[in-house]
Coordinates of C-alpha atoms and ligand atoms in Angstrom, one line a residue:
X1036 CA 2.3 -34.5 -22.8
X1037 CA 0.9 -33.4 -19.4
X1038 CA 1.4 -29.8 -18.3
X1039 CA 3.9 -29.1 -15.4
X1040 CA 2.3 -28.7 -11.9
X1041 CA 3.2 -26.2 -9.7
X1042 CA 4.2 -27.5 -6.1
X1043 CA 1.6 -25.9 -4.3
X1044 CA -0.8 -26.1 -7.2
X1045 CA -3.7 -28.6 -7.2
X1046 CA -3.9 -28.8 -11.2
X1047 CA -1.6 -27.8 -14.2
X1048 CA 0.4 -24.5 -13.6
X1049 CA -1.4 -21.7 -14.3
X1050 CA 0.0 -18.8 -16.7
X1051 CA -0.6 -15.7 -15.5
X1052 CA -0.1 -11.6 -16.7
X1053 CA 0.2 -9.4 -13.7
X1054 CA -1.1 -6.3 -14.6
X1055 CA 0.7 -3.4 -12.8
X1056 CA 4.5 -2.3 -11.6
X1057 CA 3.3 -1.2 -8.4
X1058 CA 3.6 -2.6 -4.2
X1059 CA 0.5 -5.0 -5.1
X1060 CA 1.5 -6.0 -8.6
X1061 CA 5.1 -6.6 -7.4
X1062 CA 4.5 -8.2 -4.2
X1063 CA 2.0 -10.7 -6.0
X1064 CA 4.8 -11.9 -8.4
X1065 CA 7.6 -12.4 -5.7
X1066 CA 4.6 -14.6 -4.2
X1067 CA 3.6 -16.2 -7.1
X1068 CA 7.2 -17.1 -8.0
X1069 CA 8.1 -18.8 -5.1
X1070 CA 5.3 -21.2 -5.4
X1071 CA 6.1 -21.6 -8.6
X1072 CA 4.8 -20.0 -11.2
X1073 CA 6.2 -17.2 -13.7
X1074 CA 4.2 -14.2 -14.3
X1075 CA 4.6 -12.1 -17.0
X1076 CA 4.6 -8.5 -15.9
X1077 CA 2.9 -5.5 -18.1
X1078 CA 3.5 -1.9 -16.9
X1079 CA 5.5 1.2 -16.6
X1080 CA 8.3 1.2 -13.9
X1081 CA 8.1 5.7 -14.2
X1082 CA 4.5 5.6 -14.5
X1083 CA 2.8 9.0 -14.1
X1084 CA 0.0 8.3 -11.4
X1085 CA 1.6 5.4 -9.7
X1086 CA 0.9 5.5 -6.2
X1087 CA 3.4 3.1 -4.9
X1088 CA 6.7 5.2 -5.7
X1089 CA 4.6 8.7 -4.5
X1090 CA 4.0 6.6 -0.4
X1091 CA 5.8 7.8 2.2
X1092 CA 5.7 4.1 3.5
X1093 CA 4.7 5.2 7.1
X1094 CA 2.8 2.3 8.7
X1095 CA 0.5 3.7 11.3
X1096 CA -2.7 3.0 13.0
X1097 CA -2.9 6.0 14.9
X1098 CA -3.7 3.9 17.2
X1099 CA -7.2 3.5 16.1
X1100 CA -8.3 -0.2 15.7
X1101 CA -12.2 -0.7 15.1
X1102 CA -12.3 -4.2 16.5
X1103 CA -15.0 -5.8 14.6
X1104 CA -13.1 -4.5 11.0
X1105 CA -10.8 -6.8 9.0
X1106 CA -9.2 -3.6 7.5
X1107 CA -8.4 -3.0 10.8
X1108 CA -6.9 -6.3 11.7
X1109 CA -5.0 -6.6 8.4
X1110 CA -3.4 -3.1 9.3
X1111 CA -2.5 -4.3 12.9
X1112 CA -1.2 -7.6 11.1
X1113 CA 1.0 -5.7 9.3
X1114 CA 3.0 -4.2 11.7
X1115 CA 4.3 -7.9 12.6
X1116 CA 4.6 -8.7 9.0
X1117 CA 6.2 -6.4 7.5
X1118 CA 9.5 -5.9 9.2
X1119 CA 10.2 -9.6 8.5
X1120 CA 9.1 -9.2 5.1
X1121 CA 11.1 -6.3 4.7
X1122 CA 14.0 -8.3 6.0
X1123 CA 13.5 -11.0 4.1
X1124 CA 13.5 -9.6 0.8
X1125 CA 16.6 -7.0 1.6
X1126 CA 18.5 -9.9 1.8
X1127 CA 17.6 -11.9 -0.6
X1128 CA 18.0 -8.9 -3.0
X1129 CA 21.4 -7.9 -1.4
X1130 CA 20.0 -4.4 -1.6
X1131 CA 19.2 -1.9 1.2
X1132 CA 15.8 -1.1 1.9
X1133 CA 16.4 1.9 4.7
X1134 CA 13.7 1.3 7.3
X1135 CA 12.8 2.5 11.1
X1136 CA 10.5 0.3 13.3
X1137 CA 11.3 2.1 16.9
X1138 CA 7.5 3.3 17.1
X1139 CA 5.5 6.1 16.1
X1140 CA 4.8 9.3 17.7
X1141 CA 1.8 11.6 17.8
X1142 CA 2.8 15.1 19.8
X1143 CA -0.2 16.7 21.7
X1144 CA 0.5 20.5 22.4
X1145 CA -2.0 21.7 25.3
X1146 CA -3.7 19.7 27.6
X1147 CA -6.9 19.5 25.7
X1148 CA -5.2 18.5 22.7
X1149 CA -4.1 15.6 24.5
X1150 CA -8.3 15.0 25.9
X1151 CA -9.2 14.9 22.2
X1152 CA -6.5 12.2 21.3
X1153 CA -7.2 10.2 23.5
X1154 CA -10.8 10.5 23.3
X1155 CA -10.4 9.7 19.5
X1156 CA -8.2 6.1 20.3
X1157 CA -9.8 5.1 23.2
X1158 CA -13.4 4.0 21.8
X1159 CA -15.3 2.0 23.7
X1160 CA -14.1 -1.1 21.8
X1161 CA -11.1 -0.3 20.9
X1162 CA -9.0 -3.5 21.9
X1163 CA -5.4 -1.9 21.1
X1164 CA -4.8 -0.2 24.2
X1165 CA -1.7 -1.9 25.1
X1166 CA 0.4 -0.3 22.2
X1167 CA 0.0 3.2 23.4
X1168 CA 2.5 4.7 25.9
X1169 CA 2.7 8.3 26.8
X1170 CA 6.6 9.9 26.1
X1171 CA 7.7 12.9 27.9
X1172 CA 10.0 14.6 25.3
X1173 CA 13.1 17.0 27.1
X1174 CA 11.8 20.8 28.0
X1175 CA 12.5 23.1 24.9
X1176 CA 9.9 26.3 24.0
X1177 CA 9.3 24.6 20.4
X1178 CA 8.6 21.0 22.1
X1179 CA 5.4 19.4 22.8
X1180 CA 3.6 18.9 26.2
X1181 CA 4.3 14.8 24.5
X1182 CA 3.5 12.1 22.7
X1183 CA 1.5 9.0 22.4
X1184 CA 3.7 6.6 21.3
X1185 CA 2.6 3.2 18.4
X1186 CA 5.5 0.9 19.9
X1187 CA 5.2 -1.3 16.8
X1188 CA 4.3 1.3 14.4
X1189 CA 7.3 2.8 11.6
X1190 CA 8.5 3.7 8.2
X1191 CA 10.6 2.1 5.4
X1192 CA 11.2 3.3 2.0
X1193 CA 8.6 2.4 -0.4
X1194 CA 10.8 3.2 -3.6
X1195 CA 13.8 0.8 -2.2
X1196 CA 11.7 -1.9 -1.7
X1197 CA 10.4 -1.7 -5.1
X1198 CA 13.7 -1.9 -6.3
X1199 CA 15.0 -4.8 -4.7
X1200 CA 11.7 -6.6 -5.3
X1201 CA 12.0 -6.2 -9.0
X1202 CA 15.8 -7.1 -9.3
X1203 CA 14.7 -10.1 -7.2
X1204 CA 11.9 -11.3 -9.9
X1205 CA 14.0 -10.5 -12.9
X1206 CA 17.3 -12.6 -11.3
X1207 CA 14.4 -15.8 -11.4
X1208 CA 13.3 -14.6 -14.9
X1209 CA 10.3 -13.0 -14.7
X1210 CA 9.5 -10.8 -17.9
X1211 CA 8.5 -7.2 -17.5
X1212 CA 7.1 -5.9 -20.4
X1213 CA 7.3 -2.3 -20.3
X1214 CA 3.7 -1.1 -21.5
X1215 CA 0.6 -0.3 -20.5
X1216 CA -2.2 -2.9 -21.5
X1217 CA -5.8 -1.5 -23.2
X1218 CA -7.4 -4.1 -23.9
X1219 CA -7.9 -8.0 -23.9
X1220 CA -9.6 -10.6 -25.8
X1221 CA -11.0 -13.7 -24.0
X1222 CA -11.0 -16.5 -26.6
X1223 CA -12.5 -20.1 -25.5
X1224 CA -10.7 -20.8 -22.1
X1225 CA -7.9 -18.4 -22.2
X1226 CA -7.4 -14.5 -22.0
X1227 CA -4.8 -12.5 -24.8
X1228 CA -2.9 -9.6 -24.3
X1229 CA -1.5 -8.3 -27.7
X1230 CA -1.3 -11.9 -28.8
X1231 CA -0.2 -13.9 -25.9
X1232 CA -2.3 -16.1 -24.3
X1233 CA -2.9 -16.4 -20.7
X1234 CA -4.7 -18.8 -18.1
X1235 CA -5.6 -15.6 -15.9
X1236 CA -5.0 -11.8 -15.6
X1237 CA -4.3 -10.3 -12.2
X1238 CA -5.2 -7.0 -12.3
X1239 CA -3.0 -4.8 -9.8
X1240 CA -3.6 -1.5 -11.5
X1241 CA -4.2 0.8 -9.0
X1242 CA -6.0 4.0 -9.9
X1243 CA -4.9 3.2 -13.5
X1244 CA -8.0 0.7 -13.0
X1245 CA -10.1 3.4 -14.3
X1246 CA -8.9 3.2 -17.6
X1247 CA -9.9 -0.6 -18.0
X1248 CA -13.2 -0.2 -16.3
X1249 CA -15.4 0.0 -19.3
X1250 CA -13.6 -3.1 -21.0
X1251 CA -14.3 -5.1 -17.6
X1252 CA -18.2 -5.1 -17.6
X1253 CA -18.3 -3.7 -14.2
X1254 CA -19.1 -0.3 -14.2
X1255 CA -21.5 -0.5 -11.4
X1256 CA -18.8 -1.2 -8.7
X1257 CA -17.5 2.6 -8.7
X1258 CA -14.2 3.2 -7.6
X1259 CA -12.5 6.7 -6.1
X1260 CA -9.7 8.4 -7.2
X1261 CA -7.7 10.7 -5.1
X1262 CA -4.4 12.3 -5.6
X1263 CA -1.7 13.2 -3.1
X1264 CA 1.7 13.9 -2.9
X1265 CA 4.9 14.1 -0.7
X1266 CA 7.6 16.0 -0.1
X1267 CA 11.0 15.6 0.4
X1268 CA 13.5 17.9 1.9
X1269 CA 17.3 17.6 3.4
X1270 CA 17.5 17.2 6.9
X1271 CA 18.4 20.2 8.7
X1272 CA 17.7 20.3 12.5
X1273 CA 19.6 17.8 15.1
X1274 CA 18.3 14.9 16.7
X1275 CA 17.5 11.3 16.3
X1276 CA 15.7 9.5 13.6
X1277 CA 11.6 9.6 14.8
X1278 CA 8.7 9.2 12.4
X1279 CA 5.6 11.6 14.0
X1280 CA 1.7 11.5 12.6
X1281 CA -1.1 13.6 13.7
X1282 CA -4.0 14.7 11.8
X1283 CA -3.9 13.2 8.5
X1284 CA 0.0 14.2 8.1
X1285 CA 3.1 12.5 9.2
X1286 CA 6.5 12.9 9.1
X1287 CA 9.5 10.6 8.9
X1288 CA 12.8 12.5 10.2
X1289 CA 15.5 10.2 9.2
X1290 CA 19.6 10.2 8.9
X1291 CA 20.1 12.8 6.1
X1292 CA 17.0 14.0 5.1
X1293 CA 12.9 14.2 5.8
X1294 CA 10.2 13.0 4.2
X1295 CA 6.6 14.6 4.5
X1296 CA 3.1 13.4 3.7
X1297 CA 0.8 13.4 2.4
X1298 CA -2.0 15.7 0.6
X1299 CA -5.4 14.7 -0.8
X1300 CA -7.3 16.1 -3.9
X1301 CA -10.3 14.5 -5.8
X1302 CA -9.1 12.7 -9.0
X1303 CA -5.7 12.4 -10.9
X1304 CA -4.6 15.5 -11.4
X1305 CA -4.1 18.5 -9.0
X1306 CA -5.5 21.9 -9.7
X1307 CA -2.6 23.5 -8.3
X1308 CA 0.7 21.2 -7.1
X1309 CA 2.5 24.3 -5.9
X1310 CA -0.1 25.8 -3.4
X1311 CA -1.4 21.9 -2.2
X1312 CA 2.7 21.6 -1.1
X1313 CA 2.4 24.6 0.6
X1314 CA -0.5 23.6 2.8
X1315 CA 1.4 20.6 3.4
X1316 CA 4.4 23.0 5.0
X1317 CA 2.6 25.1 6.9
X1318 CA 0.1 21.3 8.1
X1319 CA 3.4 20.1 8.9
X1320 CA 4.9 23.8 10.6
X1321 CA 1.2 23.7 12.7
X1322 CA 1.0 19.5 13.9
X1323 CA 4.9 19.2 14.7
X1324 CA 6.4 22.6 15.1
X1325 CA 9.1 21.9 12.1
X1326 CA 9.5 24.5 9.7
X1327 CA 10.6 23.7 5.9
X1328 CA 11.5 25.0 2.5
X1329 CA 11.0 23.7 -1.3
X1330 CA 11.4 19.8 -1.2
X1331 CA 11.0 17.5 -3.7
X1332 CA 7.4 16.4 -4.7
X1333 CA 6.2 13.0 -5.8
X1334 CA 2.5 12.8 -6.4
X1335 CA 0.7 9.7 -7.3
X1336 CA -3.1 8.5 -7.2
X1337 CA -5.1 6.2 -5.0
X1338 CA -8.2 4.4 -5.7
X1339 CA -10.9 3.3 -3.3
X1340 CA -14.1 1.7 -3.6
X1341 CA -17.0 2.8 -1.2
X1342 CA -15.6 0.4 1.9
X1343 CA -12.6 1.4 1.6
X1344 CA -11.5 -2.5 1.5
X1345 CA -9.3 -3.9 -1.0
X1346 CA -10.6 -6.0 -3.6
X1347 CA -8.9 -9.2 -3.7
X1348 CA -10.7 -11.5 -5.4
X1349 CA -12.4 -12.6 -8.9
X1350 CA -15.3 -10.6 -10.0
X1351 CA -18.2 -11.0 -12.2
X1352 CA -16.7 -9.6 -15.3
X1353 CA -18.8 -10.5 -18.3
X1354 CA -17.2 -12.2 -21.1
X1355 CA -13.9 -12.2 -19.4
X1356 CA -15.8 -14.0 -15.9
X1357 CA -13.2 -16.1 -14.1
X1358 CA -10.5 -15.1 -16.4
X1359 CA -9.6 -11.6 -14.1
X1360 CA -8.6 -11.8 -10.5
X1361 CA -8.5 -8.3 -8.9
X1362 CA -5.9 -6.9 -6.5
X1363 CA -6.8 -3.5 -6.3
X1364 CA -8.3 -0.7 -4.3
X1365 CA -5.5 0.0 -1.7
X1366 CA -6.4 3.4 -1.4
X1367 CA -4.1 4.8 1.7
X1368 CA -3.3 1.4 3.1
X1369 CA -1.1 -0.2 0.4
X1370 CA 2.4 -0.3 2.0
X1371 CA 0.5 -2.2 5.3
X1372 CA -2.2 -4.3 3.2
X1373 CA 0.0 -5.5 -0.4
X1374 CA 1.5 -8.1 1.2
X1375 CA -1.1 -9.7 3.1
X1376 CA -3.7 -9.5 0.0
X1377 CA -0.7 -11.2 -2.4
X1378 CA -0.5 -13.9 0.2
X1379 CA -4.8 -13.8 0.0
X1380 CA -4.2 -14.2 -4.0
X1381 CA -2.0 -17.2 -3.7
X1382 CA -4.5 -19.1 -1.7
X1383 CA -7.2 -18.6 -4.6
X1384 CA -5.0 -19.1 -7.7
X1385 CA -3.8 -22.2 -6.1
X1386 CA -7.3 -23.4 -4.9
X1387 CA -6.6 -23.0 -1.5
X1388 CA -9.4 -20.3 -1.3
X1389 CA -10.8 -21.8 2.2
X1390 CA -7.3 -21.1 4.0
X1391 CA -7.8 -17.0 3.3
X1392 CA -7.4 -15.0 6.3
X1393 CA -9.2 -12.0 5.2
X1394 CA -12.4 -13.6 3.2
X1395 CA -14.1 -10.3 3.5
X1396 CA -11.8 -8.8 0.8
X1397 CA -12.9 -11.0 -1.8
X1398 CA -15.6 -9.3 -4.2
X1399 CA -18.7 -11.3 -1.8
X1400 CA -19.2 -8.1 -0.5
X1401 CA -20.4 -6.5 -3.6
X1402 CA -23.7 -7.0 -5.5
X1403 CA -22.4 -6.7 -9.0
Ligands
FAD2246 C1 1.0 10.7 -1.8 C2 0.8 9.3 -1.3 C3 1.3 8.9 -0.1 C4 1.0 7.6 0.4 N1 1.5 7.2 1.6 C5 1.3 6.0 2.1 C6 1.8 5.6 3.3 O1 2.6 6.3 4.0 N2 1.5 4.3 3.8 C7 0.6 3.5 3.1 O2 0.3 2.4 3.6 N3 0.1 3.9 1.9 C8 0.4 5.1 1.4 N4 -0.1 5.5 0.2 C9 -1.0 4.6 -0.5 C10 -0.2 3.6 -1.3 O3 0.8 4.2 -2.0 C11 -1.2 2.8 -2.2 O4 -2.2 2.2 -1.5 C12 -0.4 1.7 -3.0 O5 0.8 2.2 -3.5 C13 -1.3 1.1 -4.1 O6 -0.5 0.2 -4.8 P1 -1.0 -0.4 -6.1 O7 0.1 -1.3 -6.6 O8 -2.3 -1.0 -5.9 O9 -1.1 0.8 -7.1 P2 0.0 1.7 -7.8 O10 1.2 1.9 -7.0 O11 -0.7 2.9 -8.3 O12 0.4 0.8 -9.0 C14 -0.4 0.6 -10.1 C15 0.4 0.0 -11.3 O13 -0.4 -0.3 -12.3 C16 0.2 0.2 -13.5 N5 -0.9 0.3 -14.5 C17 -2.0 1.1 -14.5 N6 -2.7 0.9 -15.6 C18 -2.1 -0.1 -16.3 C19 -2.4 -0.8 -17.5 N7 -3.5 -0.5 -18.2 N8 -1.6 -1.8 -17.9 C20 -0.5 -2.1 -17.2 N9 -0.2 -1.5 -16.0 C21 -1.0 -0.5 -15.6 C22 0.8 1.5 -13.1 O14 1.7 1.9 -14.1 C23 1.4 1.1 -11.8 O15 2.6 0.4 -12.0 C24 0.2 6.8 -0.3 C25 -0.3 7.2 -1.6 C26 0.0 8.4 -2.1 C27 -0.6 8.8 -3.4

């Protein structure tokens, strides 16, 4: 009997194990399924270091764009991608997935404030001029002097999205299995996870990569860990909806309530959760003049490698070469990048590696 072929498949279907519950793991399966195959799906939907439920899902530049960097250009891409996408899958889910693209903000407070902006986004190649605007905001003591505003910059609720993603996949009969995976066998030409076989294993595991590292023959690629967390609080002061950054925080001051972000400590775990959410109060008290009390906290882990690029791509892996396609390494850019690099994966695993956009993502880059 000859195996199915998937539509935009050159060669039988492939059957594939996602690895992972989060933005890239999720986003690779809704791609995945509409070209026809079904991923099976191993991973937690609570899981403790999961970065993607921990985002604050703010999509900003700060206007900085380093020309000659793909990063850069995927990020940029984004901001015309995602609101469709975001669209797009709120409707087919019939769930909402609360969102605000009216621009971002960045308040400067003194006149030379405002120099050192500038002089930070205005390199000397920096080709991204044209989304900056300067906003005068109405004359209050606790105001700013004003604001550069990212016209195509915003926010949308990572957690929501996740949501209506996964009811998607599961209405078209994708499995979730609800575990974590430790190990795998490669046998002849297929790969086995706890006794089923599979063609290929995308690995979307985020910072929980670190746990498979040693079983994937590549410990010389070393990847970075770094924790964070946000904080949630109910929305007390008037005014409109407006999601601010500045320095490395942000803010997103929706409807009913106002979410904060985000911290940074080396590794999984922080040394102290309470006094790392107080620095992020009084960060967010100093950069926007907003004051705030307790909040909820959701902390998660990212992972980098050196570049700070994704990894989209198959990597020598020892016994299990060919057999492991990685979708990892999102670090701070996986509510802007998942969706590209899931689109990026779908040219490979249907052999259509030569229509990539972003080559310079796949593991090329790295001598191992
Ligand atoms: C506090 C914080 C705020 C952030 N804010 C933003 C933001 O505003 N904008 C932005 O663009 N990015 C932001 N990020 C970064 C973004 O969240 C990450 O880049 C993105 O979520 C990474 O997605 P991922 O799917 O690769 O990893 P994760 O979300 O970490 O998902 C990994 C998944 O793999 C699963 N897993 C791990 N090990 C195994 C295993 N052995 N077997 C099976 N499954 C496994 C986990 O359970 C999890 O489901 C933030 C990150 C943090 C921590």
């Amino acid at each position: 009997m000859n195996s199915p072929k998937s539509p935009s498949c050159e060669g039988p279907i492939k059957h594939l194990a996602i690895l992972g519950r989060g933005i890239a793991g999720l986003t690779a399966a809704y791609h995945l399924s509409k070209a026809g195959f079904k991923p099976v799906i191993f991973g937690r939907k609570q899981a403790g270091a999961q970065a993607s439920r921990a985002a604050q899902g703010v999509l900003c530049n700060k206007g900085l764009i380093f020309f000659e960097s793909p990063l850069f250009k995927a990020k940029l891409e984004s901001l015309r991608s995602m609101p469709a996408f975001l669209d797009r899958i709120e409707s087919e889910s019939g769930q909402p997935i609360p969102r605000l693209f009216q621009g971002v903000n960045e308040p400067f407070w003194t006149e030379d404030d405002f120099q050192k902006t500038v002089s930070r986004i205005y390199r000397g190649k920096f080709w991204g001029a044209h989304r900056t605007q300067i906003q005068t905001p109405p004359k209050s003591t606790n105001n700013p002097l004003g604001y550069i505003h990212y016209p195509d910059d915003g926010w949308f609720d990572p957690r929501a999205f996740l949501d209506a993603l996964e009811h998607i996949l599961k209405r078209e009969g994708i499995l979730f299995i609800e575990e974590d995976v430790e190990t795998f066998q490669t046998i002849d030409t297929k790969i086995e996870i706890n006794k089923q076989s599979f063609d290929q294993i995308i690995l979307a595991t985020g910072a929980g990569s670190a746990n498979l590292w040693p079983e994937l023959d590549c410990k010389a690629l070393r990847m970075f860990l770094i924790g964070g967390q946000t904080l949630e609080c109910e929305r007390q002061m008037v005014g409109d909806e407006a999601i601010q950054v500045k320095g490395n925080q942000s803010i997103a001051i929706l409807k009913d309530k106002v979410i904060m972000g985000s911290t940074s400590w080396p590794g999984f775990e922080s040394a102290d959760i309470k006094a790392d959410a107080d620095q992020l109060r009084d960060a967010i008290q100093t950069n926007f003049g907003q004051t705030f009390t307790g909040g909820l906290s959701r902390s998660g882990t990212r992972m980098r490698f050196k570049d700070r690029m994704p990894l989209v791509g198959w990597l020598n892996t020892g016994k299990h070469a060919g057999k492991i396609y990685f979708l990892t390494g999102f670090y701070k850019n996986g509510m802007h990048l998942a969706e590209i690099c899931a689109r990026e994966m779908l040219c490979d695993i249907t052999n259509k590696g030569d229509e990539r956009s972003y080559p310079e993502f796949s593991a090329l880059r790295f001598s191992v």
